[in-house]
Amino acid sequence: ISVLEQVHGFLNDAAATCASTEPRYNAKPKLNVWSPDIKLALDQMRKYYAQWVKQGKIKDPENNIYQQRLRTKKEFRRQVRIENAKVKDTEKQRIMETRTKDTKLFHQLVKSNRKNRGNAIMDLHVGDICMSGEQDVMEGSKQHFRNLATPEESTFLENRQYHQQVEYEIGLITEMVKDKNIPPATLEELQKAIKSINEGKSADIYGITVEHILHAGKKLEMLLLNLINIIFKEGKVPDMLKEGLLTPVFKNKGEKNIATNYRGITVLPVLNKDHPTILITQNVTQRGFTAGSGPANAALPVEEISGEAKDNNQEYEIVLLNAKSAFDVVIHSHLMKRLYHAGIDDKHWTIIQSMHTNATSAVKWNGKTSELFNVLQGVRQGGILSTDLYKLYINPLLNMLETSNLGCRIGNILCNTSACADDVALMSKKTTDMQVQINMANTFAGMEGYKLQPKKKASLLTSNLIQQRKKRYWKNIH
């Protein structure tokens, strides 16, 4: 789209114009390793650098001195990497040797190793494969998140008939909404939207930040307005506005070299943030990512049920459910069905559908970026609409649990469920009610293509029957 290219060109020009012309002083990092090979490579690099400077710093690929300067610089860096790798291997070997011989020293070494290397990891386990080296670790991270973004064949095989019905309904919805135009955006609406975007956020895959738009002036605003109204008219988002920059963020649980212990946070193009949010009606038991609420509010019903049961000397049960990679496995067609039934029945629907069609992401790791991969399922964590869309996706389960009238009550008020995003707590004073609630959650998960995590679900009970009932609750879920 020519308008989009103009916008990006204008932003680049604005950034270059506004940038300081004063040279920045960047202190060179000190070497933390040394060897005779590094000394030799450093001497050679300095020698050819001095000759290159004497020649006038000519950057001619055919110039022999320039070629030697690049070669010796590359060789110096290679020797430093080799020595760093040797140090890491020595540390790892020492840790392994002291693991059984000297427990105290083992823990001291592990603690020191974690402190010194920060977020760096030497290898990454993706499934049964171990990827070693910086480039391979980034490739392994890309492979992990690409797998999450690709639907498993078994997902559709288990509920093929239901999935086909949803796909058929999506075809009908597409026809019904395609001619329902939405009014063009005004300059005042655009300016209000721009001012509402939080500053200080990471740059997108094109290196553009919110500050570029905030300080670019009126000319850019008019280009943006033109672009947005073209999107509104066509009901389609350009593919280049769907390229996300995914950063793996450690969950602070488990080992750092296990790919599943990382959450992918995606920064979408800044221009993708200049659109209105959607207003949905969510179940009152959902407290996650909700204005004026939070995890503490989700914990309140659980605390009140516990207090009332203890005051009345009653037995009560709490089952905690967690969906496996919940945000990453949302089936787009099922989500779009929910969106239509939530009242989004004009070209806003086609725009949101377009945002999830031909979407791509690239992994950012240690300052480097991988190649793009297709995102065929899921709502990308970090996107402006992602949390609302996920809450919409899981809302029918919370509604079903509410209308079941099963589970705990405080007086006449039903308090059988409390949710915080993808974490759901079920509460009951009867074993039979609890089993039905768990079955409902498990059936919904099967229909929507996600799995309840066996390692993260838990049962809490005020009697000694906990083990017996846990086995009965979960026998149909594994």
Tab-separated table of N, CA and C in Angstrom, residues 327-434:
chain	number	residue	atom	x	y	z
A	327	PHE	N	-3.279	-18.614	25.798
A	327	PHE	CA	-3.337	-17.544	24.811
A	327	PHE	C	-2.834	-18.001	23.438
A	328	ASP	N	-1.921	-18.985	23.443
A	328	ASP	CA	-1.252	-19.374	22.204
A	328	ASP	C	-2.038	-20.358	21.346
A	329	VAL	N	-3.081	-20.996	21.893
A	329	VAL	CA	-3.767	-22.054	21.146
A	329	VAL	C	-5.217	-21.706	20.810
A	330	VAL	N	-5.582	-20.435	20.931
A	330	VAL	CA	-6.935	-20.010	20.577
A	330	VAL	C	-7.166	-20.247	19.085
A	331	ILE	N	-8.233	-20.954	18.752
A	331	ILE	CA	-8.575	-21.223	17.351
A	331	ILE	C	-9.280	-19.983	16.789
A	332	HIS	N	-8.736	-19.414	15.730
A	332	HIS	CA	-9.215	-18.127	15.225
A	332	HIS	C	-10.681	-18.168	14.807
A	333	SER	N	-11.098	-19.214	14.130
A	333	SER	CA	-12.489	-19.263	13.667
A	333	SER	C	-13.451	-19.311	14.857
A	334	HIS	N	-13.095	-20.039	15.905
A	334	HIS	CA	-13.947	-20.106	17.100
A	334	HIS	C	-14.005	-18.743	17.785
A	335	LEU	N	-12.863	-18.052	17.801
A	335	LEU	CA	-12.826	-16.711	18.397
A	335	LEU	C	-13.712	-15.748	17.619
A	336	MET	N	-13.648	-15.813	16.288
A	336	MET	CA	-14.441	-14.902	15.470
A	336	MET	C	-15.936	-15.167	15.610
A	337	LYS	N	-16.297	-16.413	15.838
A	337	LYS	CA	-17.701	-16.741	16.111
A	337	LYS	C	-18.152	-16.048	17.399
A	338	ARG	N	-17.322	-16.124	18.440
A	338	ARG	CA	-17.640	-15.469	19.717
A	338	ARG	C	-17.783	-13.960	19.509
A	339	LEU	N	-16.889	-13.399	18.713
A	339	LEU	CA	-16.882	-11.955	18.495
A	339	LEU	C	-18.189	-11.493	17.849
A	340	TYR	N	-18.667	-12.258	16.881
A	340	TYR	CA	-19.927	-11.897	16.210
A	340	TYR	C	-21.092	-11.968	17.195
A	341	HIS	N	-21.130	-13.039	17.976
A	341	HIS	CA	-22.223	-13.195	18.937
A	341	HIS	C	-22.142	-12.183	20.078
A	342	ALA	N	-20.970	-11.551	20.231
A	342	ALA	CA	-20.826	-10.508	21.251
A	342	ALA	C	-21.302	-9.152	20.749
A	343	GLY	N	-21.749	-9.093	19.477
A	343	GLY	CA	-22.315	-7.858	18.949
A	343	GLY	C	-21.439	-7.119	17.965
A	344	ILE	N	-20.258	-7.648	17.655
A	344	ILE	CA	-19.396	-7.025	16.632
A	344	ILE	C	-19.849	-7.578	15.282
A	345	ASP	N	-20.786	-6.879	14.629
A	345	ASP	CA	-21.442	-7.434	13.444
A	345	ASP	C	-21.330	-6.531	12.210
A	346	ASP	N	-20.271	-5.701	12.167
A	346	ASP	CA	-20.042	-4.876	10.976
A	346	ASP	C	-18.593	-5.077	10.515
A	347	LYS	N	-18.044	-4.118	9.768
A	347	LYS	CA	-16.696	-4.314	9.231
A	347	LYS	C	-15.600	-4.298	10.293
A	348	HIS	N	-15.952	-3.905	11.527
A	348	HIS	CA	-14.988	-4.092	12.616
A	348	HIS	C	-14.644	-5.578	12.733
A	349	TRP	N	-15.638	-6.424	12.490
A	349	TRP	CA	-15.424	-7.879	12.561
A	349	TRP	C	-14.425	-8.330	11.504
A	350	THR	N	-14.584	-7.830	10.281
A	350	THR	CA	-13.671	-8.245	9.211
A	350	THR	C	-12.255	-7.707	9.438
A	351	ILE	N	-12.158	-6.526	10.070
A	351	ILE	CA	-10.827	-5.970	10.369
A	351	ILE	C	-10.111	-6.841	11.392
A	352	ILE	N	-10.824	-7.250	12.440
A	352	ILE	CA	-10.214	-8.104	13.466
A	352	ILE	C	-9.879	-9.473	12.880
A	353	GLN	N	-10.741	-9.982	12.004
A	353	GLN	CA	-10.426	-11.255	11.341
A	353	GLN	C	-9.175	-11.102	10.471
A	354	SER	N	-9.075	-9.972	9.765
A	354	SER	CA	-7.907	-9.727	8.919
A	354	SER	C	-6.629	-9.640	9.742
A	355	MET	N	-6.717	-9.104	10.973
A	355	MET	CA	-5.549	-8.993	11.841
A	355	MET	C	-4.979	-10.358	12.202
A	356	HIS	N	-5.823	-11.383	12.158
A	356	HIS	CA	-5.381	-12.738	12.505
A	356	HIS	C	-5.165	-13.617	11.271
A	357	THR	N	-5.264	-13.037	10.092
A	357	THR	CA	-5.028	-13.763	8.841
A	357	THR	C	-3.687	-13.333	8.252
A	358	ASN	N	-2.856	-14.298	7.859
A	358	ASN	CA	-1.509	-14.023	7.336
A	358	ASN	C	-0.639	-13.269	8.335
A	359	ALA	N	-0.904	-13.471	9.627
A	359	ALA	CA	-0.077	-12.837	10.656
A	359	ALA	C	1.253	-13.579	10.787
A	360	THR	N	2.302	-12.842	11.084
A	360	THR	CA	3.638	-13.434	11.230
A	360	THR	C	4.337	-12.834	12.445
A	361	SER	N	5.342	-13.548	12.939
A	361	SER	CA	6.160	-13.059	14.056
A	361	SER	C	7.609	-13.458	13.825
A	362	ALA	N	8.509	-12.706	14.427
A	362	ALA	CA	9.932	-13.038	14.441
A	362	ALA	C	10.402	-12.999	15.892
A	363	VAL	N	11.300	-13.885	16.263
A	363	VAL	CA	11.801	-13.950	17.636
A	363	VAL	C	13.009	-13.031	17.790
A	364	LYS	N	12.990	-12.227	18.852
A	364	LYS	CA	14.134	-11.371	19.183
A	364	LYS	C	14.879	-12.007	20.343
A	365	TRP	N	16.169	-12.279	20.144
A	365	TRP	CA	16.961	-12.962	21.174
A	365	TRP	C	18.365	-12.356	21.205
A	366	ASN	N	18.739	-11.812	22.370
A	366	ASN	CA	20.073	-11.224	22.552
A	366	ASN	C	20.418	-10.217	21.448
A	367	GLY	N	19.445	-9.369	21.128
A	367	GLY	CA	19.684	-8.314	20.154
A	367	GLY	C	19.592	-8.738	18.702
A	368	LYS	N	19.353	-10.021	18.454
A	368	LYS	CA	19.230	-10.504	17.080
A	368	LYS	C	17.792	-10.926	16.811
A	369	THR	N	17.427	-10.925	15.533
A	369	THR	CA	16.041	-11.242	15.143
A	369	THR	C	16.032	-12.404	14.171
A	370	SER	N	15.140	-13.357	14.417
A	370	SER	CA	15.023	-14.533	13.556
A	370	SER	C	14.215	-14.199	12.305
A	371	GLU	N	14.091	-15.160	11.433
A	371	GLU	CA	13.210	-15.016	10.285
A	371	GLU	C	11.755	-15.085	10.744
A	372	LEU	N	10.859	-14.544	9.933
A	372	LEU	CA	9.433	-14.559	10.266
A	372	LEU	C	8.858	-15.968	10.152
A	373	PHE	N	7.872	-16.259	11.004
A	373	PHE	CA	7.128	-17.510	10.884
A	373	PHE	C	5.639	-17.192	10.981
A	374	ASN	N	4.800	-18.063	10.424
A	374	ASN	CA	3.355	-17.830	10.379
A	374	ASN	C	2.715	-18.073	11.743
A	375	VAL	N	1.774	-17.216	12.095
A	375	VAL	CA	0.996	-17.366	13.330
A	375	VAL	C	-0.411	-17.792	12.920
A	376	LEU	N	-0.697	-19.081	13.043
A	376	LEU	CA	-1.951	-19.649	12.545
A	376	LEU	C	-2.998	-19.830	13.630
A	377	GLN	N	-2.625	-19.622	14.881
A	377	GLN	CA	-3.587	-19.710	15.974
A	377	GLN	C	-3.092	-18.858	17.137
A	378	GLY	N	-3.986	-18.623	18.086
A	378	GLY	CA	-3.606	-17.880	19.282
A	378	GLY	C	-3.853	-16.387	19.167
A	379	VAL	N	-3.921	-15.733	20.337
A	379	VAL	CA	-3.937	-14.271	20.407
A	379	VAL	C	-2.598	-13.860	20.996
A	380	ARG	N	-1.910	-12.948	20.322
A	380	ARG	CA	-0.532	-12.639	20.688
A	380	ARG	C	-0.472	-11.769	21.937
A	381	GLN	N	0.171	-12.302	22.972
A	381	GLN	CA	0.301	-11.569	24.225
A	381	GLN	C	1.138	-10.318	23.992
A	382	GLY	N	0.585	-9.189	24.359
A	382	GLY	CA	1.223	-7.912	24.086
A	382	GLY	C	0.400	-7.071	23.130
A	383	GLY	N	-0.527	-7.726	22.384
A	383	GLY	CA	-1.407	-6.998	21.476
A	383	GLY	C	-2.474	-6.232	22.239
A	384	ILE	N	-2.931	-5.130	21.650
A	384	ILE	CA	-3.889	-4.252	22.333
A	384	ILE	C	-5.220	-4.944	22.607
A	385	LEU	N	-5.652	-5.836	21.704
A	385	LEU	CA	-6.942	-6.509	21.857
A	385	LEU	C	-6.813	-7.910	22.461
A	386	SER	N	-5.595	-8.390	22.668
A	386	SER	CA	-5.392	-9.792	23.009
A	386	SER	C	-6.123	-10.222	24.271
A	387	THR	N	-6.029	-9.422	25.329
A	387	THR	CA	-6.646	-9.828	26.595
A	387	THR	C	-8.166	-9.848	26.479
A	388	ASP	N	-8.738	-8.828	25.826
A	388	ASP	CA	-10.198	-8.803	25.654
A	388	ASP	C	-10.668	-9.984	24.806
A	389	LEU	N	-9.918	-10.296	23.759
A	389	LEU	CA	-10.305	-11.404	22.886
A	389	LEU	C	-10.216	-12.738	23.618
A	390	TYR	N	-9.182	-12.913	24.459
A	390	TYR	CA	-9.087	-14.177	25.188
A	390	TYR	C	-10.224	-14.312	26.202
A	391	LYS	N	-10.547	-13.219	26.892
A	391	LYS	CA	-11.657	-13.272	27.863
A	391	LYS	C	-12.967	-13.600	27.150
A	392	LEU	N	-13.138	-13.060	25.950
A	392	LEU	CA	-14.324	-13.371	25.151
A	392	LEU	C	-14.345	-14.848	24.779
A	393	TYR	N	-13.178	-15.387	24.488
A	393	TYR	CA	-13.051	-16.798	24.070
A	393	TYR	C	-13.469	-17.755	25.176
A	394	ILE	N	-13.086	-17.459	26.425
A	394	ILE	CA	-13.349	-18.363	27.545
A	394	ILE	C	-14.664	-18.035	28.251
A	395	ASN	N	-15.297	-16.934	27.867
A	395	ASN	CA	-16.506	-16.475	28.563
A	395	ASN	C	-17.635	-17.506	28.596
A	396	PRO	N	-17.898	-18.264	27.513
A	396	PRO	CA	-18.985	-19.246	27.562
A	396	PRO	C	-18.832	-20.285	28.678
A	397	LEU	N	-17.593	-20.669	28.990
A	397	LEU	CA	-17.384	-21.631	30.083
A	397	LEU	C	-17.833	-21.036	31.407
A	398	LEU	N	-17.473	-19.790	31.659
A	398	LEU	CA	-17.868	-19.146	32.914
A	398	LEU	C	-19.382	-18.973	32.980
A	399	ASN	N	-19.999	-18.681	31.822
A	399	ASN	CA	-21.462	-18.570	31.790
A	399	ASN	C	-22.131	-19.909	32.084
A	400	MET	N	-21.582	-20.993	31.511
A	400	MET	CA	-22.154	-22.327	31.750
A	400	MET	C	-22.040	-22.718	33.219
A	401	LEU	N	-20.898	-22.432	33.824
A	401	LEU	CA	-20.718	-22.754	35.243
A	401	LEU	C	-21.682	-21.945	36.113
A	402	GLU	N	-21.921	-20.696	35.711
A	402	GLU	CA	-22.831	-19.839	36.484
A	402	GLU	C	-24.273	-20.332	36.383
A	403	THR	N	-24.700	-20.681	35.173
A	403	THR	CA	-26.090	-21.117	34.984
A	403	THR	C	-26.348	-22.543	35.468
A	404	SER	N	-25.267	-23.283	35.786
A	404	SER	CA	-25.452	-24.652	36.286
A	404	SER	C	-26.050	-24.669	37.687
A	405	ASN	N	-25.857	-23.557	38.429
A	405	ASN	CA	-26.337	-23.460	39.812
A	405	ASN	C	-25.720	-24.512	40.728
A	406	LEU	N	-24.593	-25.075	40.317
A	406	LEU	CA	-23.894	-26.059	41.142
A	406	LEU	C	-22.790	-25.364	41.926
A	407	GLY	N	-22.382	-25.963	43.024
A	407	GLY	CA	-21.237	-25.439	43.755
A	407	GLY	C	-21.627	-24.600	44.958
A	408	CYS	N	-20.678	-23.843	45.465
A	408	CYS	CA	-20.833	-23.113	46.725
A	408	CYS	C	-21.734	-21.890	46.594
A	409	ARG	N	-22.317	-21.553	47.728
A	409	ARG	CA	-23.103	-20.324	47.845
A	409	ARG	C	-22.741	-19.626	49.149
A	410	ILE	N	-22.840	-18.301	49.120
A	410	ILE	CA	-22.759	-17.512	50.341
A	410	ILE	C	-24.129	-16.877	50.509
A	411	GLY	N	-24.907	-17.404	51.403
A	411	GLY	CA	-26.311	-17.027	51.509
A	411	GLY	C	-27.035	-17.532	50.275
A	412	ASN	N	-27.679	-16.618	49.539
A	412	ASN	CA	-28.363	-16.993	48.295
A	412	ASN	C	-27.532	-16.696	47.050
A	413	ILE	N	-26.303	-16.229	47.240
A	413	ILE	CA	-25.454	-15.832	46.115
A	413	ILE	C	-24.562	-16.997	45.698
A	414	LEU	N	-24.654	-17.359	44.413
A	414	LEU	CA	-23.829	-18.447	43.893
A	414	LEU	C	-22.379	-17.979	43.777
A	415	CYS	N	-21.454	-18.734	44.364
A	415	CYS	CA	-20.018	-18.433	44.298
A	415	CYS	C	-19.264	-19.716	43.965
A	416	ASN	N	-19.547	-20.274	42.788
A	416	ASN	CA	-18.929	-21.549	42.421
A	416	ASN	C	-17.683	-21.392	41.559
A	417	THR	N	-17.418	-20.150	41.091
A	417	THR	CA	-16.301	-19.944	40.170
A	417	THR	C	-15.650	-18.588	40.416
A	418	SER	N	-14.331	-18.550	40.273
A	418	SER	CA	-13.607	-17.290	40.262
A	418	SER	C	-12.481	-17.424	39.246
A	419	ALA	N	-12.361	-16.455	38.343
A	419	ALA	CA	-11.389	-16.567	37.252
A	419	ALA	C	-10.499	-15.337	37.190
A	420	CYS	N	-9.243	-15.575	36.834
A	420	CYS	CA	-8.294	-14.499	36.558
A	420	CYS	C	-7.590	-14.863	35.257
A	421	ALA	N	-8.121	-14.349	34.145
A	421	ALA	CA	-7.644	-14.693	32.796
A	421	ALA	C	-7.825	-16.189	32.563
A	422	ASP	N	-6.732	-16.942	32.400
A	422	ASP	CA	-6.859	-18.373	32.099
A	422	ASP	C	-6.823	-19.243	33.344
A	423	ASP	N	-6.704	-18.656	34.533
A	423	ASP	CA	-6.728	-19.420	35.785
A	423	ASP	C	-8.152	-19.409	36.331
A	424	VAL	N	-8.697	-20.610	36.560
A	424	VAL	CA	-10.086	-20.736	37.014
A	424	VAL	C	-10.116	-21.561	38.297
A	425	ALA	N	-10.820	-21.052	39.305
A	425	ALA	CA	-11.016	-21.784	40.557
A	425	ALA	C	-12.463	-22.232	40.648
A	426	LEU	N	-12.682	-23.528	40.857
A	426	LEU	CA	-14.015	-24.090	41.051
A	426	LEU	C	-14.207	-24.375	42.538
A	427	MET	N	-15.394	-24.046	43.058
A	427	MET	CA	-15.658	-24.221	44.493
A	427	MET	C	-16.967	-24.958	44.705
A	428	SER	N	-16.942	-25.931	45.612
A	428	SER	CA	-18.144	-26.718	45.880
A	428	SER	C	-18.069	-27.331	47.275
A	429	LYS	N	-19.261	-27.575	47.834
A	429	LYS	CA	-19.341	-28.279	49.121
A	429	LYS	C	-19.833	-29.706	48.932
A	430	LYS	N	-20.090	-30.067	47.656
A	430	LYS	CA	-20.535	-31.431	47.337
A	430	LYS	C	-19.594	-32.038	46.306
A	431	THR	N	-19.214	-33.288	46.537
A	431	THR	CA	-18.327	-33.978	45.604
A	431	THR	C	-18.971	-34.128	44.233
A	432	THR	N	-20.260	-34.449	44.202
A	432	THR	CA	-20.943	-34.656	42.917
A	432	THR	C	-20.989	-33.357	42.109
A	433	ASP	N	-21.260	-32.240	42.774
A	433	ASP	CA	-21.280	-30.953	42.075
A	433	ASP	C	-19.911	-30.615	41.493
A	434	MET	N	-18.878	-30.872	42.285
A	434	MET	CA	-17.530	-30.569	41.819
A	434	MET	C	-17.165	-31.399	40.594
